[in-house]
Structures are given as C-alpha cells and as structure tokens.
Amino acid sequence: MTTWIIEPRDPLIVRDGRPFGPDPGARATSLPFPFPSTTTGGVRTRAGLKEGIFETTLIDQVKEIAVRGPLLVELSDKGEIEHWFAPAPADALIFGPSSDDEAVEGNEAKRPLECKPLVPLEFAEKPLTNLPEPLLPVGLPKSDPRKPAKAPPRFWFWASFEQWLLDPFEVKPLTATDLGHNGPRPESRMHVRIDRATQTSEEGRLFQTSGLEFIHSHPSPSFGARLGLALSVNTQAAAGVADLAQTIAPLGGERRLVHWRESSQALPACPDEVKARIVKDRACRVVLLIPAHFEQGYRPTWLLEPRCGVTPTLAAAAVPRPQVVSGW
C-alpha cells in the first residue's frame, strides 16, 4: 500500500449533515475532523477520472480500492511526514489543566496531566446495568474525587500513544503540549450572495462557512506548524482505474483545494512489544483510530470469530458519544 498526504491549501470543509440552503443567515458547519468516507471518496473519485471527468463505468472498480485512514500528521518544511498522531483513546481519563487554560491562567498548561486508564470493573455481586450481557461496566479501578480536565488534547503524539498501548498504568505525567494538541483549528468566513446582473451584493443575503485550518502553533521549535492527513491506499485490486497523481485538487465542501502527494513513509504498525504483551497476558485492548460502525454497532463480530483454536470474548467496551455522519 502507498501512503498519500493530503495537505489542505484552504480551510477544509467537511460538512456535519445539517441543512445548508440559500437562506439568509445560513451556516455551513464543519466537523472537527474528516470522516473516512470523505477521504476514501476523494481517493476513489480521483482514481476514476478520465480527462478530468469521472467515468461512471468504473464505479464498481473504484469501490475495490482499499483505503486506510485518515490519520493526523505534522509536516516538515519539505512537506514530508515528521510526526504521527493518534486520536485520544476512549479508555483514557485525563486529570489536570487543559491546554485552553494557558491564556487564562498563565503557565497552567505547563502543569503535568495525569492519564488514568478506564478498565472493566469486577463486582462481588452482579450490578444492575442496562449493558448488553455479559459486558462489564468501565471505570477507574480506584475512586478519584478530582474533576477531569476540561479540554485535554484531542490528538496524542504517537510515542505517547504507543506507551499507552503497552502499559497505561506506566504513562508518566505529561504537559498538554508534550502529550499532543487539538489538531486543525476551526475557521469561519462570512460570505455574501452576488447579483449576477449587477455584480453587487444582494441585501441581507449573508451566509457563513466554517472550515478546518490545518496549521498549529506548537511552543517547541522542533515541531512544525503544518498539519495534514495521511492515507494508506491500495489500487492493485482495482483494474482499469487511473493511478493517483500528485497534484492540487478539490476535496470536501465548497470544492476547497488540497495538495495530494505521495509519501515515502508507511502507516505506523503495532509495536513488537505490544504484540509480546498480548501473548503474555492472553488479552488485549482494541483501539479504533478512525470512527467505525460494525454490523452490530459497537461490537466487532469479525474480531470475535474463532481462529486458530482461539475464541475471543468481549469483556467491556469504552464507547464515546455517537457522531453524526449525515443529516438524512
């Protein structure tokens, strides 16, 4: 599979599904991060282009193109991937000041954050819950009276994420800037409708678009300010489709422009230490790096199928709040 970088040139709009029509005061609001359907659709659309027009006879072929991602990346001055990020794990509860407190409380953002793991809770007596049988509730192994951080980093540096996978109880306290950041920042623009006959603005025809600006100001000089999306693409199974070209092309709402270019790096793999720990403990945590919906909702049936004489069981699930994919 080939790794591709998507670096938005303009603020990227990935709609949240709410209606957006030609009404005064309308607002096109963007999701906080693109869904896999957006980037996968962008890849397949570009692969099916013939002389700049999508060839409808290739619909079945482009559906065979396998795409992994997107993952957030930080880019160097030369546009290559310098740092990988993982979304904050759902089984991590963070105590301490948030990165947004710095403007209010001075150096509060430099105070360490404590990451506590949420684990399946065993009880002497069977608790009364509305969880599907036989799932266990998820929570802290020991009670902690502190309140969670208000706005901890939404994306973690890959080194911190690997340590979390290996042993969440051994993750040392980190400042918000060392743990990660919130990724692309929202950017709003006000627009006005233009009368084609007079080439002037129409009275009261104001509307607003909200996009994602893929830049970040990190206090450390070793981290760049350019952000992008990384995808792993395999076009070998799709016969008759065009190879992706390194170019500038539209993506998302309002046909905002992005740079498509190939990367020499591969998506990070599962560390050998984590694999060895799974064999030793005869158990593992499955952490999703992108949103997913299985045939049974949160329950990954394919992962629980017997293989090689082993029948996995699901002990518990830490599921964040549902995300809106479409307004229909």
Short mmCIF file of C-alpha atoms in Angstrom, two decimals:
data_model
loop_
_atom_site.label_atom_id
_atom_site.label_comp_id
_atom_site.label_asym_id
_atom_site.label_seq_id
_atom_site.Cartn_x
_atom_site.Cartn_y
_atom_site.Cartn_z
CA MET A 1 0.00 0.00 0.00
CA THR A 2 1.12 3.54 -0.76
CA THR A 3 0.95 6.39 1.73
CA TRP A 4 -0.56 9.62 0.48
CA ILE A 5 -0.51 13.02 2.17
CA ILE A 6 -3.44 15.41 1.89
CA GLU A 7 -2.46 18.95 2.87
CA PRO A 8 -5.32 21.44 2.60
CA ARG A 9 -4.38 24.69 0.90
CA ASP A 10 -7.56 26.41 2.11
CA PRO A 11 -9.62 25.74 5.25
CA LEU A 12 -11.19 22.33 4.63
CA ILE A 13 -14.97 21.99 4.95
CA VAL A 14 -16.27 18.56 5.91
CA ARG A 15 -19.98 19.06 6.46
CA ASP A 16 -21.78 17.75 9.52
CA GLY A 17 -25.01 16.96 7.65
CA ARG A 18 -27.11 19.88 8.89
CA PRO A 19 -29.17 21.59 6.15
CA PHE A 20 -27.44 24.40 4.28
CA GLY A 21 -29.62 26.21 1.77
CA PRO A 22 -29.90 29.62 0.05
CA ASP A 23 -31.45 31.26 3.09
CA PRO A 24 -30.20 34.46 4.76
CA GLY A 25 -28.09 33.65 7.80
CA ALA A 26 -27.39 30.06 6.72
CA ARG A 27 -24.32 28.41 8.24
CA ALA A 28 -22.27 25.53 6.84
CA THR A 29 -20.62 23.99 9.89
CA SER A 30 -17.66 21.64 9.57
CA LEU A 31 -16.95 18.50 11.55
CA PRO A 32 -13.91 18.71 13.87
CA PHE A 33 -12.12 16.09 11.71
CA PRO A 34 -12.87 14.37 8.37
CA PHE A 35 -14.65 11.03 8.38
CA PRO A 36 -13.03 8.13 6.50
CA SER A 37 -15.90 8.31 4.00
CA THR A 38 -14.75 11.79 2.94
CA THR A 39 -11.12 10.90 2.25
CA THR A 40 -11.95 7.47 0.81
CA GLY A 41 -14.48 9.09 -1.51
CA GLY A 42 -11.82 11.61 -2.56
CA VAL A 43 -9.37 8.83 -3.41
CA ARG A 44 -11.89 6.79 -5.39
CA THR A 45 -13.20 9.81 -7.25
CA ARG A 46 -9.72 10.83 -8.38
CA ALA A 47 -8.90 7.24 -9.39
CA GLY A 48 -11.95 7.15 -11.67
CA LEU A 49 -11.22 10.38 -13.54
CA LYS A 50 -10.85 10.28 -17.31
CA GLU A 51 -9.67 13.59 -18.75
CA GLY A 52 -10.97 15.37 -15.66
CA ILE A 53 -14.42 13.73 -15.71
CA PHE A 54 -15.46 10.79 -13.55
CA GLU A 55 -16.08 7.69 -15.65
CA THR A 56 -19.30 6.14 -14.32
CA THR A 57 -18.45 2.75 -15.83
CA LEU A 58 -15.63 2.48 -13.25
CA ILE A 59 -17.87 2.70 -10.19
CA ASP A 60 -17.54 -1.00 -9.33
CA GLN A 61 -13.77 -0.92 -9.88
CA VAL A 62 -13.05 2.11 -7.71
CA LYS A 63 -15.07 0.56 -4.89
CA GLU A 64 -12.37 -2.13 -4.75
CA ILE A 65 -9.71 0.43 -3.81
CA ALA A 66 -8.69 -0.17 -0.19
CA VAL A 67 -8.03 2.95 1.91
CA ARG A 68 -6.85 3.20 5.50
CA GLY A 69 -7.08 6.44 7.43
CA PRO A 70 -7.11 9.34 7.67
CA LEU A 71 -4.58 9.95 10.44
CA LEU A 72 -3.43 13.38 11.53
CA VAL A 73 0.23 14.15 10.76
CA GLU A 74 2.58 17.05 11.28
CA LEU A 75 4.64 18.01 8.25
CA SER A 76 8.20 19.24 7.89
CA ASP A 77 9.22 22.29 5.88
CA LYS A 78 9.71 19.97 2.89
CA GLY A 79 6.17 18.63 3.18
CA GLU A 80 7.10 15.15 4.43
CA ILE A 81 5.58 13.45 7.47
CA GLU A 82 7.51 14.40 10.60
CA HIS A 83 5.15 13.35 13.42
CA TRP A 84 2.20 10.96 13.55
CA PHE A 85 -0.80 11.47 15.82
CA ALA A 86 -3.47 9.17 17.21
CA PRO A 87 -6.87 10.33 18.46
CA ALA A 88 -7.09 10.39 22.23
CA PRO A 89 -8.05 6.85 23.41
CA ALA A 90 -11.57 6.46 24.74
CA ASP A 91 -10.26 4.45 27.71
CA ALA A 92 -8.09 7.36 28.92
CA LEU A 93 -9.36 9.71 31.62
CA ILE A 94 -7.17 12.80 31.98
CA PHE A 95 -6.88 14.89 35.13
CA GLY A 96 -5.23 18.29 35.25
CA PRO A 97 -5.41 21.66 33.48
CA SER A 98 -6.44 21.79 29.84
CA SER A 99 -4.38 23.29 27.04
CA ASP A 100 -7.02 26.02 26.70
CA ASP A 101 -6.28 27.32 30.22
CA GLU A 102 -2.96 28.90 29.24
CA ALA A 103 -4.48 32.15 28.04
CA VAL A 104 -6.44 32.50 31.29
CA GLU A 105 -4.12 31.13 33.93
CA GLY A 106 -0.67 31.85 32.51
CA ASN A 107 1.51 28.76 32.89
CA GLU A 108 -1.27 26.33 33.85
CA ALA A 109 -0.85 24.49 30.53
CA LYS A 110 2.71 23.63 31.58
CA ARG A 111 1.49 21.66 34.60
CA PRO A 112 1.51 17.87 34.13
CA LEU A 113 -1.56 15.98 33.02
CA GLU A 114 -2.29 12.61 34.61
CA CYS A 115 -3.67 9.90 32.33
CA LYS A 116 -5.70 7.28 34.18
CA PRO A 117 -6.89 4.11 32.41
CA LEU A 118 -10.53 3.04 32.41
CA VAL A 119 -10.79 -0.71 32.97
CA PRO A 120 -13.53 -3.36 33.19
CA LEU A 121 -14.89 -3.31 36.73
CA GLU A 122 -15.44 -6.59 38.57
CA PHE A 123 -18.01 -6.65 41.39
CA ALA A 124 -18.60 -9.16 44.16
CA GLU A 125 -22.31 -9.02 43.36
CA LYS A 126 -23.73 -8.65 39.90
CA PRO A 127 -24.51 -4.95 39.32
CA LEU A 128 -27.77 -3.75 37.82
CA THR A 129 -26.96 -2.09 34.49
CA ASN A 130 -28.50 -1.69 31.05
CA LEU A 131 -25.36 -3.06 29.39
CA PRO A 132 -25.76 -5.97 26.97
CA GLU A 133 -24.85 -9.26 28.60
CA PRO A 134 -22.22 -10.12 29.63
CA LEU A 135 -20.38 -6.78 29.34
CA LEU A 136 -18.81 -5.22 32.42
CA PRO A 137 -19.01 -1.51 33.27
CA VAL A 138 -15.90 0.56 32.55
CA GLY A 139 -14.39 2.92 35.11
CA LEU A 140 -11.42 3.79 37.30
CA PRO A 141 -10.02 0.92 39.37
CA LYS A 142 -9.86 3.32 42.34
CA SER A 143 -12.11 6.27 43.09
CA ASP A 144 -10.65 9.70 42.29
CA PRO A 145 -12.52 12.80 43.53
CA ARG A 146 -10.85 15.15 41.06
CA LYS A 147 -12.66 16.53 38.02
CA PRO A 148 -11.35 15.56 34.58
CA ALA A 149 -9.51 18.16 32.53
CA LYS A 150 -11.88 20.46 30.66
CA ALA A 151 -10.26 20.25 27.22
CA PRO A 152 -7.36 17.76 27.07
CA PRO A 153 -5.55 17.27 23.74
CA ARG A 154 -7.75 15.55 21.18
CA PHE A 155 -4.72 14.06 19.40
CA TRP A 156 -1.72 12.36 21.03
CA PHE A 157 1.81 12.11 19.76
CA TRP A 158 2.43 8.58 18.55
CA ALA A 159 5.14 7.88 21.16
CA SER A 160 2.68 8.63 24.00
CA PHE A 161 0.03 6.51 22.28
CA GLU A 162 2.39 3.52 21.98
CA GLN A 163 3.25 3.78 25.67
CA TRP A 164 -0.46 3.84 26.45
CA LEU A 165 -0.95 0.65 24.45
CA LEU A 166 1.97 -1.07 26.16
CA ASP A 167 1.05 -0.22 29.75
CA PRO A 168 -1.38 2.61 30.54
CA PHE A 169 -0.52 2.41 34.24
CA GLU A 170 3.08 3.36 33.47
CA VAL A 171 2.37 6.51 31.44
CA LYS A 172 4.26 9.33 33.15
CA PRO A 173 2.57 12.72 33.68
CA LEU A 174 2.98 14.99 30.66
CA THR A 175 2.12 18.59 29.95
CA ALA A 176 -0.65 19.24 27.45
CA THR A 177 1.85 20.40 24.81
CA ASP A 178 4.00 17.28 25.28
CA LEU A 179 1.03 14.91 25.15
CA GLY A 180 -0.41 16.35 21.93
CA HIS A 181 -2.76 19.08 20.71
CA ASN A 182 -6.25 19.65 19.34
CA GLY A 183 -5.39 19.26 15.66
CA PRO A 184 -6.79 21.55 12.96
CA ARG A 185 -8.47 24.63 14.29
CA PRO A 186 -11.88 25.91 13.20
CA GLU A 187 -12.00 28.96 10.95
CA SER A 188 -15.18 30.84 9.99
CA ARG A 189 -15.77 33.02 6.96
CA MET A 190 -18.63 35.39 6.18
CA HIS A 191 -19.93 35.44 2.60
CA VAL A 192 -22.43 37.49 0.65
CA ARG A 193 -24.52 36.49 -2.35
CA ILE A 194 -23.67 38.38 -5.56
CA ASP A 195 -26.31 39.53 -8.03
CA ARG A 196 -25.13 38.25 -11.40
CA ALA A 197 -26.78 41.09 -13.31
CA THR A 198 -25.29 43.96 -11.32
CA GLN A 199 -22.25 42.17 -9.85
CA THR A 200 -23.09 43.69 -6.47
CA SER A 201 -24.09 42.13 -3.21
CA GLU A 202 -27.71 41.31 -2.52
CA GLU A 203 -29.25 42.93 0.53
CA GLY A 204 -29.49 40.55 3.50
CA ARG A 205 -28.00 37.59 1.64
CA LEU A 206 -25.29 36.80 4.15
CA PHE A 207 -24.16 33.27 4.94
CA GLN A 208 -21.29 31.70 6.86
CA THR A 209 -18.99 28.74 6.29
CA SER A 210 -16.88 27.06 8.96
CA GLY A 211 -13.79 25.11 7.91
CA LEU A 212 -10.70 23.46 9.37
CA GLU A 213 -7.38 25.28 9.16
CA PHE A 214 -4.57 22.71 9.07
CA ILE A 215 -1.95 24.70 10.92
CA HIS A 216 -0.79 24.54 14.51
CA SER A 217 1.38 26.74 16.69
CA HIS A 218 3.47 24.47 18.88
CA PRO A 219 5.71 26.08 21.54
CA SER A 220 8.58 23.70 20.79
CA PRO A 221 10.79 24.71 17.80
CA SER A 222 11.27 21.03 16.90
CA PHE A 223 7.61 20.72 15.84
CA GLY A 224 6.29 22.25 12.65
CA ALA A 225 3.18 24.29 12.12
CA ARG A 226 1.88 22.42 9.04
CA LEU A 227 -0.71 19.70 9.52
CA GLY A 228 -2.09 17.20 7.05
CA LEU A 229 -3.92 13.92 6.60
CA ALA A 230 -2.20 10.60 5.86
CA LEU A 231 -3.86 7.74 3.99
CA SER A 232 -2.72 4.27 3.00
CA VAL A 233 -4.06 3.40 -0.46
CA ASN A 234 -4.01 0.13 -2.40
CA THR A 235 -5.18 0.37 -6.03
CA GLN A 236 -3.82 -3.02 -7.15
CA ALA A 237 -7.15 -4.80 -6.70
CA ALA A 238 -8.97 -2.25 -8.87
CA ALA A 239 -8.43 -2.99 -12.54
CA GLY A 240 -8.70 -0.24 -15.12
CA VAL A 241 -8.52 2.72 -12.73
CA ALA A 242 -6.01 5.51 -13.02
CA ASP A 243 -3.05 5.86 -10.68
CA LEU A 244 -3.31 8.76 -8.28
CA ALA A 245 -1.34 11.79 -9.39
CA GLN A 246 0.49 14.28 -7.22
CA THR A 247 -1.48 17.44 -7.85
CA ILE A 248 -3.81 20.07 -6.41
CA ALA A 249 -7.46 19.03 -6.45
CA PRO A 250 -10.71 19.84 -4.60
CA LEU A 251 -11.88 17.89 -1.55
CA GLY A 252 -14.89 18.28 0.72
CA GLY A 253 -17.45 21.08 0.69
CA GLU A 254 -17.17 24.25 -1.39
CA ARG A 255 -14.53 22.44 -3.50
CA ARG A 256 -11.70 23.70 -1.30
CA LEU A 257 -8.26 22.86 -2.71
CA VAL A 258 -5.80 20.39 -1.19
CA HIS A 259 -2.33 19.13 -2.17
CA TRP A 260 -2.17 15.39 -2.95
CA ARG A 261 1.33 13.94 -2.79
CA GLU A 262 2.95 10.58 -2.19
CA SER A 263 4.97 9.88 0.95
CA SER A 264 7.89 7.54 1.45
CA GLN A 265 6.64 6.56 4.92
CA ALA A 266 4.22 3.83 5.90
CA LEU A 267 1.44 3.99 8.45
CA PRO A 268 2.75 3.07 11.92
CA ALA A 269 2.48 -0.64 12.73
CA CYS A 270 1.66 -2.33 16.02
CA PRO A 271 4.89 -2.33 18.11
CA ASP A 272 6.51 -5.71 18.75
CA GLU A 273 6.44 -5.00 22.50
CA VAL A 274 2.65 -4.70 22.38
CA LYS A 275 2.34 -8.00 20.48
CA ALA A 276 4.55 -9.74 23.05
CA ARG A 277 2.47 -8.27 25.88
CA ILE A 278 -0.75 -9.59 24.27
CA VAL A 279 0.73 -13.09 24.05
CA LYS A 280 1.84 -12.91 27.67
CA ASP A 281 -1.43 -11.52 29.09
CA ARG A 282 -3.69 -13.52 26.74
CA ALA A 283 -5.77 -10.36 26.42
CA CYS A 284 -5.67 -7.09 24.54
CA ARG A 285 -7.40 -3.77 24.03
CA VAL A 286 -8.62 -2.84 20.56
CA VAL A 287 -8.36 0.91 19.97
CA LEU A 288 -10.02 2.37 16.88
CA LEU A 289 -8.01 5.11 15.15
CA ILE A 290 -10.94 6.20 12.99
CA PRO A 291 -14.72 6.15 13.60
CA ALA A 292 -16.34 2.83 12.77
CA HIS A 293 -19.73 1.17 12.72
CA PHE A 294 -19.92 -2.61 12.71
CA GLU A 295 -22.86 -4.80 11.75
CA GLN A 296 -23.78 -4.96 15.44
CA GLY A 297 -22.95 -1.35 16.22
CA TYR A 298 -20.06 -1.19 18.69
CA ARG A 299 -19.50 -4.97 18.61
CA PRO A 300 -16.81 -6.12 16.12
CA THR A 301 -18.21 -9.53 15.17
CA TRP A 302 -15.30 -10.34 12.85
CA LEU A 303 -12.85 -9.93 15.72
CA LEU A 304 -14.78 -12.31 17.95
CA GLU A 305 -14.88 -15.18 15.45
CA PRO A 306 -12.90 -18.33 16.40
CA ARG A 307 -9.46 -18.52 14.78
CA CYS A 308 -6.60 -20.99 15.21
CA GLY A 309 -8.38 -22.72 18.07
CA VAL A 310 -8.93 -19.46 19.98
CA THR A 311 -12.37 -17.99 20.65
CA PRO A 312 -12.07 -14.36 21.82
CA THR A 313 -14.59 -12.89 24.24
CA LEU A 314 -15.53 -9.25 24.72
CA ALA A 315 -15.18 -8.10 28.34
CA ALA A 316 -16.08 -4.41 28.08
CA ALA A 317 -16.29 -1.50 25.65
CA ALA A 318 -15.48 2.19 26.10
CA VAL A 319 -17.66 3.89 23.50
CA PRO A 320 -17.63 7.69 23.10
CA ARG A 321 -20.73 9.68 22.30
CA PRO A 322 -22.28 8.96 18.89
CA GLN A 323 -21.15 11.08 15.97
CA VAL A 324 -23.47 12.48 13.31
CA VAL A 325 -22.49 11.23 9.87
CA SER A 326 -25.38 12.58 7.82
CA GLY A 327 -28.44 14.75 8.16
CA TRP A 328 -30.63 12.35 6.18
#
